[in-house]
Amino acid sequence: MVRMICIMIGYVCGLFQTAYIYGRLNGVDIRDHGSGNAGTTNALRTLGRKAGAITFLGDCLKCMVAIFIVNLLFGKTYKDMIKLLTLYTAAGTILGHNFPFYLNFRGGKGIAATAGLVLSFNPIMAVLGIITFFSTFFITHFVSLGSLLVYVGFMIELVVLGQLGFFHMTQPLLNELYVVGLFLAILAFYKHRENIKRLMSGTENKTYLSKKSN
């Protein structure tokens, strides 16, 4: 039951569609422009750097807020599995972001929300995630590639740190943690399926912070 509550708390927070709201305030439905994705990269390319920064911050924070609420509610009662509940909460947030019911389930890809998860989950994973994304981005200028590599790293780090005892959980709970993490990774790759095709064909769009679009 507590797992479902965490997912629902996350989903409600995930419904705050930063790019969509920002676009509407400027007379634009972000989903009708660029890639059609209600996320940071499309906001950056379509509406500019300010929109991109606000979108990233809003989508990142909504996941962190959801995790904060869950820790406040269940941190003491479920101390032995709070990391698992954190991951369930993030999963709910990402699902709410990707599939908002009031927008006909057309949202984003959940990467900024994932950043909120990584920043809240473990400091080692946060540092490694930041290094992975920005080193990939500044070398290739492919946001999609950086995002996917963060998820690959996240899964590896989740298992390694889990088995080393960083999360202070029993093995059955750790196995469940890995399954939820794998679900999020698979979801991220699914949402980026078109990007993956373009990366493989050499037609993926590059993103430059100094430009509105490329």
JSON list of N, CA and C in Angstrom, two decimals, residues 6 9 127 138 162 202:
[
{"chain": "A", "resi": 6, "resn": "CYS", "atom": "N", "xyz": [3.25, 6.26, -2.54]},
{"chain": "A", "resi": 6, "resn": "CYS", "atom": "CA", "xyz": [4.42, 6.98, -3.03]},
{"chain": "A", "resi": 6, "resn": "CYS", "atom": "C", "xyz": [4.32, 7.24, -4.53]},
{"chain": "A", "resi": 9, "resn": "ILE", "atom": "N", "xyz": [1.76, 10.07, -4.99]},
{"chain": "A", "resi": 9, "resn": "ILE", "atom": "CA", "xyz": [2.33, 11.36, -4.62]},
{"chain": "A", "resi": 9, "resn": "ILE", "atom": "C", "xyz": [3.24, 11.87, -5.74]},
{"chain": "A", "resi": 127, "resn": "VAL", "atom": "N", "xyz": [27.05, 13.10, -8.37]},
{"chain": "A", "resi": 127, "resn": "VAL", "atom": "CA", "xyz": [28.30, 13.60, -8.97]},
{"chain": "A", "resi": 127, "resn": "VAL", "atom": "C", "xyz": [28.60, 12.86, -10.26]},
{"chain": "A", "resi": 138, "resn": "PHE", "atom": "N", "xyz": [28.99, 18.14, -23.86]},
{"chain": "A", "resi": 138, "resn": "PHE", "atom": "CA", "xyz": [29.95, 19.11, -24.39]},
{"chain": "A", "resi": 138, "resn": "PHE", "atom": "C", "xyz": [30.87, 18.50, -25.45]},
{"chain": "A", "resi": 162, "resn": "GLY", "atom": "N", "xyz": [24.35, -0.67, -4.08]},
{"chain": "A", "resi": 162, "resn": "GLY", "atom": "CA", "xyz": [23.42, -1.50, -3.32]},
{"chain": "A", "resi": 162, "resn": "GLY", "atom": "C", "xyz": [24.09, -2.73, -2.75]},
{"chain": "A", "resi": 202, "resn": "GLY", "atom": "N", "xyz": [22.94, 8.93, -37.78]},
{"chain": "A", "resi": 202, "resn": "GLY", "atom": "CA", "xyz": [23.73, 10.16, -37.90]},
{"chain": "A", "resi": 202, "resn": "GLY", "atom": "C", "xyz": [22.92, 11.39, -38.19]}
]
